[in-house]
Coordinates of C-alpha atoms in Angstrom, one line a residue:
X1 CA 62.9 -141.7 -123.1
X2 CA 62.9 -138.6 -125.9
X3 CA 61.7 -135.1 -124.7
X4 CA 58.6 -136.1 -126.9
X5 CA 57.4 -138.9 -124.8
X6 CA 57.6 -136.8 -121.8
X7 CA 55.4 -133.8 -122.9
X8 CA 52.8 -136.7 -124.5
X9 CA 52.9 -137.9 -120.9
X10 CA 52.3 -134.8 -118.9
X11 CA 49.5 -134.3 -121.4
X12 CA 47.7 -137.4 -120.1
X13 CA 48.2 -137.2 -116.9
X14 CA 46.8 -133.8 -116.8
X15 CA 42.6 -134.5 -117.7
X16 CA 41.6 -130.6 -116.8
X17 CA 42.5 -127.0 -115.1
X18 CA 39.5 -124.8 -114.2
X19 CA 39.8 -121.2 -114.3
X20 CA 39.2 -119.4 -110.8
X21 CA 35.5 -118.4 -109.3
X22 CA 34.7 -115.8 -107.0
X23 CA 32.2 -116.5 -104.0
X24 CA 30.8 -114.0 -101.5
X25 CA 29.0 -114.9 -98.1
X26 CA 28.0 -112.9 -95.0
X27 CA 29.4 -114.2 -92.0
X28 CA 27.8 -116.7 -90.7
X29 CA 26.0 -117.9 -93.2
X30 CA 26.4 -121.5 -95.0
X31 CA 28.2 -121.7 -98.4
X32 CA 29.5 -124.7 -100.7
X33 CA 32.2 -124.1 -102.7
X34 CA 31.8 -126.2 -106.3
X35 CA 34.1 -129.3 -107.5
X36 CA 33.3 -131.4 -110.1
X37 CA 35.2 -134.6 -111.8
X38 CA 35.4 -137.7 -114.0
X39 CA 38.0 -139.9 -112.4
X40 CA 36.0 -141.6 -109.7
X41 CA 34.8 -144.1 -112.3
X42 CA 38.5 -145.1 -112.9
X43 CA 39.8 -146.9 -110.3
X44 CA 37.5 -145.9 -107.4
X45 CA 40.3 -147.6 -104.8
X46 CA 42.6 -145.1 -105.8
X47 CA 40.8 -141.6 -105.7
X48 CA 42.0 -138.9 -103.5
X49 CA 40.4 -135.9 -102.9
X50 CA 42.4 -133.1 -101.0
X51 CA 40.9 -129.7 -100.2
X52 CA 43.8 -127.0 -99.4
X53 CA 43.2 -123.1 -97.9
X54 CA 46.0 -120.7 -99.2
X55 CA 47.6 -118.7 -95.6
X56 CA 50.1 -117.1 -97.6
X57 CA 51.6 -116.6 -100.8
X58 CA 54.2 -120.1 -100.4
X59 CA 52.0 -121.9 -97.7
X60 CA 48.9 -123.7 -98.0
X61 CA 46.8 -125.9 -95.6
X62 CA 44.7 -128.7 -95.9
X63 CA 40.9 -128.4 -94.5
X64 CA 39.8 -132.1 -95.5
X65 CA 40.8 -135.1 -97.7
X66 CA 39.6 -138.2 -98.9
X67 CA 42.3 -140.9 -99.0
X68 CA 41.9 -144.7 -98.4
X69 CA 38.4 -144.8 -98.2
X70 CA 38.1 -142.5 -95.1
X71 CA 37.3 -138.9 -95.3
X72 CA 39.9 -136.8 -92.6
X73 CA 38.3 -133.1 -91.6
X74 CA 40.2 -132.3 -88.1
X75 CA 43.6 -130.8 -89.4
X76 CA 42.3 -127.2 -87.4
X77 CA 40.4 -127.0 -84.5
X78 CA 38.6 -123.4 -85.9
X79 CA 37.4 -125.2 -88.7
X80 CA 36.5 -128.7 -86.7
X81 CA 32.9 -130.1 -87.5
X82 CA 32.1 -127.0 -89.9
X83 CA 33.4 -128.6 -93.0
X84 CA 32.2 -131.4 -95.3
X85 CA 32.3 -133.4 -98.4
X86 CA 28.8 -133.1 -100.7
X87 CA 26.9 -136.6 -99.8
X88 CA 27.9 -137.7 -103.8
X89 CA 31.8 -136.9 -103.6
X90 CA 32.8 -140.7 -105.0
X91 CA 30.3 -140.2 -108.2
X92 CA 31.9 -137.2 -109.1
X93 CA 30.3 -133.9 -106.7
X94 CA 33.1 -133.0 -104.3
X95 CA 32.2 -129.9 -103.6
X96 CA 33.0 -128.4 -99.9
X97 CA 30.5 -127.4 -97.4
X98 CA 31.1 -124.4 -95.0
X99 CA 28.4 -123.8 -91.9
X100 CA 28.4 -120.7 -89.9
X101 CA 31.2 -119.1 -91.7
X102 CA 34.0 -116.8 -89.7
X103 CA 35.8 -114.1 -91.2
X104 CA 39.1 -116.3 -91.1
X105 CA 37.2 -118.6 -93.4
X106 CA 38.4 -116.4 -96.1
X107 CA 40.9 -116.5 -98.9
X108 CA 41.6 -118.9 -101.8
X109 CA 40.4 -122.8 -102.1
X110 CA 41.9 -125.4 -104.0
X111 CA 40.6 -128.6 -105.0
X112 CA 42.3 -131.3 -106.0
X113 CA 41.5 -134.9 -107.5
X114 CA 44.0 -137.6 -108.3
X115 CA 43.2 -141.0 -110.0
X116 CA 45.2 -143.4 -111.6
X117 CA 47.7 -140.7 -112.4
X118 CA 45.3 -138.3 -113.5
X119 CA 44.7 -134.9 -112.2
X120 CA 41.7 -131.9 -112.0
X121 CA 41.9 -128.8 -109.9
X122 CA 39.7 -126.2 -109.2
X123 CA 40.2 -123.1 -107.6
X124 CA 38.3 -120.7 -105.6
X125 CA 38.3 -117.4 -104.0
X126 CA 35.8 -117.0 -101.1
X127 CA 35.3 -113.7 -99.4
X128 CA 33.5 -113.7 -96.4
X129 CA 31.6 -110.0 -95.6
X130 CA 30.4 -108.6 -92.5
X131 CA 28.1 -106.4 -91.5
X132 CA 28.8 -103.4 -89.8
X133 CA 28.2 -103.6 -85.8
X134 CA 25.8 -101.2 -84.4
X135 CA 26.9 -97.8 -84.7
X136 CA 27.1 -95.6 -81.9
X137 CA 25.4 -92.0 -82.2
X138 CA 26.5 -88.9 -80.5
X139 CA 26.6 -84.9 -80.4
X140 CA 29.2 -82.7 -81.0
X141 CA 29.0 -78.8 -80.3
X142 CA 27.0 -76.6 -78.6
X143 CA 23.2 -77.3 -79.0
X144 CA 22.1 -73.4 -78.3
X145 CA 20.0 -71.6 -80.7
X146 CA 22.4 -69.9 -83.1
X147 CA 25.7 -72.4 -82.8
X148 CA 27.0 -75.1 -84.8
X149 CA 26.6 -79.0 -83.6
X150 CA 27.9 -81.7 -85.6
X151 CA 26.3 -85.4 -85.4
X152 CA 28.9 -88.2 -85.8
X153 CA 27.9 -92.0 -85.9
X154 CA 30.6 -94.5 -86.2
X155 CA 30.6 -98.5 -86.7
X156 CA 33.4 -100.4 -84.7
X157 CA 33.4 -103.1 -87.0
X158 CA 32.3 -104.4 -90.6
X159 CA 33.4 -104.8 -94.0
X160 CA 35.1 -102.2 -95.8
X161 CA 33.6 -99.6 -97.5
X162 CA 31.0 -98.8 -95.2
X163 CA 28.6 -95.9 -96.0
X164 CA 27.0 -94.2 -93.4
X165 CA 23.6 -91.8 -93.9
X166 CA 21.7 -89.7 -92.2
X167 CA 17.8 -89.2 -91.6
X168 CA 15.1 -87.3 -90.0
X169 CA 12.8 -89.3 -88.3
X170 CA 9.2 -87.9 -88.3
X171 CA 6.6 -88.1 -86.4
X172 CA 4.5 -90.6 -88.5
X173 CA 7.6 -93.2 -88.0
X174 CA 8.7 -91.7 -92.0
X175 CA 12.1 -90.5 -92.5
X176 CA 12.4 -86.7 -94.6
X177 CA 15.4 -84.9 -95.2
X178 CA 18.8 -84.9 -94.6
X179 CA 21.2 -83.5 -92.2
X180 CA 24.2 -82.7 -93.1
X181 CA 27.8 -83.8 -91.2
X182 CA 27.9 -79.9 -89.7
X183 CA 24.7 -77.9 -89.6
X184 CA 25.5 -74.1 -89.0
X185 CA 22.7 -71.6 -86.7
X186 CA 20.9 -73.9 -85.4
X187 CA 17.4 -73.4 -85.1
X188 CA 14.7 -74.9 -83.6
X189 CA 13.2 -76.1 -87.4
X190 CA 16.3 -78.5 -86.9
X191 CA 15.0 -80.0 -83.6
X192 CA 14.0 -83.6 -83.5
X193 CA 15.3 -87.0 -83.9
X194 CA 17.6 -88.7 -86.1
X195 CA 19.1 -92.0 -87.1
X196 CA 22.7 -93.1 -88.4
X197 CA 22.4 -96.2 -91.3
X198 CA 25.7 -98.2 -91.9
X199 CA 25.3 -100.2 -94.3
X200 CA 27.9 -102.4 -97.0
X201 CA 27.7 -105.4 -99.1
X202 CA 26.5 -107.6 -95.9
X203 CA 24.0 -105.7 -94.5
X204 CA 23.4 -102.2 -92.5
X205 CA 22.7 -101.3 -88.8
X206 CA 21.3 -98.1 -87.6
X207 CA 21.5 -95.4 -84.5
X208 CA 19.1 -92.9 -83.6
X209 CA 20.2 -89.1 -81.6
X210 CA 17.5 -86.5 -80.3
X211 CA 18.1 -82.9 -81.4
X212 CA 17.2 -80.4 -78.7
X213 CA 17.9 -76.4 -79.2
X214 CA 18.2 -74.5 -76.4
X215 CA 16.4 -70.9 -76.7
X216 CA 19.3 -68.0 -75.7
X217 CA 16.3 -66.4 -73.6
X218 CA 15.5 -70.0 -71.7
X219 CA 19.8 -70.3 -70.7
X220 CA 19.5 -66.7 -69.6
X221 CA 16.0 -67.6 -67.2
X222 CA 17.2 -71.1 -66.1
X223 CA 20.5 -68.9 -64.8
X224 CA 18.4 -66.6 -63.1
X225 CA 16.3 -68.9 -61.6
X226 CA 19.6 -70.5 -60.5
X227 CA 20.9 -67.5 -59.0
X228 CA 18.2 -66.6 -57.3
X229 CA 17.7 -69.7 -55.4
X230 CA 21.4 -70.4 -54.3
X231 CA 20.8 -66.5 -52.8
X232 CA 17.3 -67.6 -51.2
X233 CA 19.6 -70.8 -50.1
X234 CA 22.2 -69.0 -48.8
X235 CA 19.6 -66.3 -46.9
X236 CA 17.9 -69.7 -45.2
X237 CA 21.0 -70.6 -43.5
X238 CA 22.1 -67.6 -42.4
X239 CA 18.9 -67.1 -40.8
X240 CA 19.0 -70.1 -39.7
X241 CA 22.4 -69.5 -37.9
X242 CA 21.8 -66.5 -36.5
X243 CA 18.7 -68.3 -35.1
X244 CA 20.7 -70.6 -33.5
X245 CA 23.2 -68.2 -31.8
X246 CA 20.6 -66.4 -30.0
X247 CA 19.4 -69.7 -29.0
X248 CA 22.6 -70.6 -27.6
X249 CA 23.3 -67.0 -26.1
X250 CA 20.3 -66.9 -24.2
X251 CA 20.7 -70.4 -22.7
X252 CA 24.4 -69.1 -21.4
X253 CA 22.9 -66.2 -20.2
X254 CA 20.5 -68.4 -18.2
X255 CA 23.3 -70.9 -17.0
X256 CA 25.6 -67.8 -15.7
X257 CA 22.5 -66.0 -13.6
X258 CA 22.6 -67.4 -10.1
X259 CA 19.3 -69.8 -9.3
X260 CA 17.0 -67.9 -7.0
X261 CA 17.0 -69.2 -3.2
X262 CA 13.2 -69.0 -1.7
X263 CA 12.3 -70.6 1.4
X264 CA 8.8 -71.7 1.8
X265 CA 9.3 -71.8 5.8
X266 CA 7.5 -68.4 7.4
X267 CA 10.4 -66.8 8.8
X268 CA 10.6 -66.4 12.8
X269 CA 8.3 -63.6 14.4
X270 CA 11.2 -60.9 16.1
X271 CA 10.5 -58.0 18.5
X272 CA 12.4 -55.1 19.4
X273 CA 13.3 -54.1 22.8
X274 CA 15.0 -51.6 24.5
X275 CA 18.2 -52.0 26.2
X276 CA 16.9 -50.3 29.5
X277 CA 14.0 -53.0 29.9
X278 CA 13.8 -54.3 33.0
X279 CA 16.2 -57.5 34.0
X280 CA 13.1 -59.6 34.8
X281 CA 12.2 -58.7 30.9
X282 CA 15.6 -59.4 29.6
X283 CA 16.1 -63.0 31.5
X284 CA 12.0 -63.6 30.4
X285 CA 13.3 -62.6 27.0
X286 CA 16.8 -64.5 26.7
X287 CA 14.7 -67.7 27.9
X288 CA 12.5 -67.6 25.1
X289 CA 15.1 -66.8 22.1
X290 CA 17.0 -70.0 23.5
X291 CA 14.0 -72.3 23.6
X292 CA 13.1 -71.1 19.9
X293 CA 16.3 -71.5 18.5
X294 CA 16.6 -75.2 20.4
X295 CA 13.3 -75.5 18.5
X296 CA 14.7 -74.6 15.4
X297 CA 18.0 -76.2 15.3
X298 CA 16.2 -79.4 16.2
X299 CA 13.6 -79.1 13.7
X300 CA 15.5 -77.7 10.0
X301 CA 19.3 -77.3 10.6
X302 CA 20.4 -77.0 6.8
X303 CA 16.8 -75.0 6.2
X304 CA 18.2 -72.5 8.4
X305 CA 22.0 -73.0 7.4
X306 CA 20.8 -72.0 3.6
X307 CA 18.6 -69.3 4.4
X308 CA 21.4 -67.5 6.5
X309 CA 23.6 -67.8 3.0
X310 CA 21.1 -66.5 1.0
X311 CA 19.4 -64.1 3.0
X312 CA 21.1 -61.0 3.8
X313 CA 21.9 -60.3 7.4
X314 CA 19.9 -58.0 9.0
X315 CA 21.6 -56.0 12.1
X316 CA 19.0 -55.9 15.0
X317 CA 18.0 -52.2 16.0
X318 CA 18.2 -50.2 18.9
X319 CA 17.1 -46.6 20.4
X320 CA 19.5 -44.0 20.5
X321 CA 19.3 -40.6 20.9
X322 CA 20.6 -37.5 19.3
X323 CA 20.9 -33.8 20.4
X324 CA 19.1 -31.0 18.8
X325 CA 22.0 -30.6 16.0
X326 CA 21.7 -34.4 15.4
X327 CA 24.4 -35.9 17.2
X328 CA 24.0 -39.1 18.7
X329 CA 24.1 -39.3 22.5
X330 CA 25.7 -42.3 24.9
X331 CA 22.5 -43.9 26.5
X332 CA 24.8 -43.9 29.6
X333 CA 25.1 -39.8 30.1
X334 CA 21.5 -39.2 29.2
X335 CA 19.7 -37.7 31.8
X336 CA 15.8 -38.8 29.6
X337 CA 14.1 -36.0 31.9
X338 CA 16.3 -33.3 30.9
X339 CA 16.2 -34.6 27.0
X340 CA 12.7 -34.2 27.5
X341 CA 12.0 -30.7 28.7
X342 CA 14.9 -29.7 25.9
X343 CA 12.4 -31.5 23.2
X344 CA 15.1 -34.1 22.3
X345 CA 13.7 -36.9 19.8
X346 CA 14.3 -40.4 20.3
X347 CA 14.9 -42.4 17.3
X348 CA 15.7 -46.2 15.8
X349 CA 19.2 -46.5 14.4
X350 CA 21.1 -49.8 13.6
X351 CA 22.9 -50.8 16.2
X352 CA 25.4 -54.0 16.6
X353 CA 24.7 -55.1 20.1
X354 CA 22.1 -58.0 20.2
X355 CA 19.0 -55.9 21.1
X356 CA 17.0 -58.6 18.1
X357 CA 15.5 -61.5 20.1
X358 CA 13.2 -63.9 18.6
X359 CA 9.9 -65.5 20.7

């Protein structure tokens, strides 16, 4: 077979080469990528139809084909039940179908038809965008009237480029103004709320940040009024304490002091007498001091046991008599006629003989 033959062959087998399209869908959206041909009305027995994904610049990977009369769509298990032939693929429409698209969706599509020898492709590029994720807001700097504060808003996640702007939100639900990324003496003109838009070719989301300025006078109060109550505070407890140590001063204090002893019993009637009283006097007087202590052993024992051990002894008395420069004279060598013409005085003074009888 010449060279000529060959090229004249190629030619026929080759019906049609489209030129490259473009598509762009937003994640999870639906999309159906166009493929048209003539070769189903061939030999419809023999069609094939072969949809491939390019991974990388040598590899490609097939996302469904028609071959034999049966239509195969499970090569990947990402893309399992999400792709699809157009309803009219034998007449000529086999176009792909794409629900809820992912972001690994993307990149170039081929599609190929083959019949009786004959071939079309057509390619596609599909780039699938996403929306920025919420941004999050926050504040940067000191928010005190006369510094600088920055707001900063960022998006985790979206399409590149995003574009991020910022807004005043009024009072009316409008927006007004802008602030700029660093906003120098602040002032409270400045105060109020704000919101972040992201936004790119799939859509935008938005944050909102409250402005508050702090007066320099209102920082210098609040820290007074803090002061001055963590020194009230601190005056409360130490009153407080002190409070409690007296308390607990004056109950040791009470604890040490010996209880006081009274007996409620009247105490036992005594008389005194005179050592020179007659015998008669003394055995009448010894008789009755042992029937009343009998008496009282037999009535109170310990009454009488604790009243001698709190009660201080008393020492019975007795006469005695002193000479006219106050010395005391031995009842045994005192004549009492002769004291008495020399104007001797007779008086009581303790004396520790039992001269204190009870009756």
């Amino acid at each position: 077979m010449s060279a000529l033959s060959i090229l004249f062959l190629a030619f026929c087998y080759i019906w049609v080469s489209e030129a490259q399209t473009e598509f762009k869908r937003v994640a999870e959206e639906n999309v159906t990528l166009p493929c048209h041909h003539r070769l189903g009305l061939l030999e419809p027995k023999s069609l094939d139809i072969e949809w491939l994904l390019q991974v990388s610049e040598v590899d490609q990977k097939v996302v469904i084909t028609y071959s034999g009369d049966k239509v195969y769509n499970d090569f990947n298990v990402e893309q399992k039940g999400r792709f699809s032939f157009n309803s009219n693929f034998l007449a000529g429409d086999a176009s792909l179908q794409i629900i809820f698209l992912q972001p690994s969706d993307a990149g170039q599509y081929t599609c190929k038809v083959k019949n009786a020898g004959q071939y079309e492709w057509t390619h596609i590029t599909l780039k699938v965008l996403e929306k920025p994720a919420k941004p999050k807001c926050w504040i940067e700097g000191d928010l005190s009237e006369g510094k600088e504060v920055s707001l900063q808003c960022n998006s985790a996640s979206g399409t590149a480029p995003i574009t991020y702007q910022w807004q005043r939100i009024t009072d009316e639900e409008g927006k007004v103004g802008h602030l700029p990324p660093t906003s120098r003496n602040l002032t409270q003109m400045v105060a109020g709320s704000y919101q972040c838009t992201a936004y790119n070719e799939a859509g935008q989301e938005s944050c909102t940040v409250q402005v508050k300025v702090r007066y320099a006078q209102n920082i210098g109060m609040v820290a007074g009024a803090v002061t001055g109550g963590l020194v009230g505070l601190c005056l409360i407890l130490l009153s407080v304490r002190l409070t409690m140590k007296r308390k607990e001063k004056k109950r040791y204090e009470e604890e040490d002091t010996p209880n006081e002893i009274r007996e409620d019993a009247e105490a036992p009637k005594a008389r005194l007498v005179k050592p020179g009283s007659s015998s008669s006097g003394s055995r009448s007087s010894r008789s009755g001091s042992s029937s009343t202590r009998s008496t009282a052993n037999s009535a109170s024992r310990s009454q009488r046991t604790l009243s001698t051990e709190a009660t201080p002894q008393i020492a019975p008395l007795r006469y005695s008599q002193v000479d006219g420069e106050g010395k005391e004279i031995d009842p045994k060598k005192v004549d009492h006629a002769s004291l008495k013409k020399t104007g001797a005085i007779p008086i009581m003074v303790p004396a520790q003989s039992r001269a204190f009888q009870t009756v």
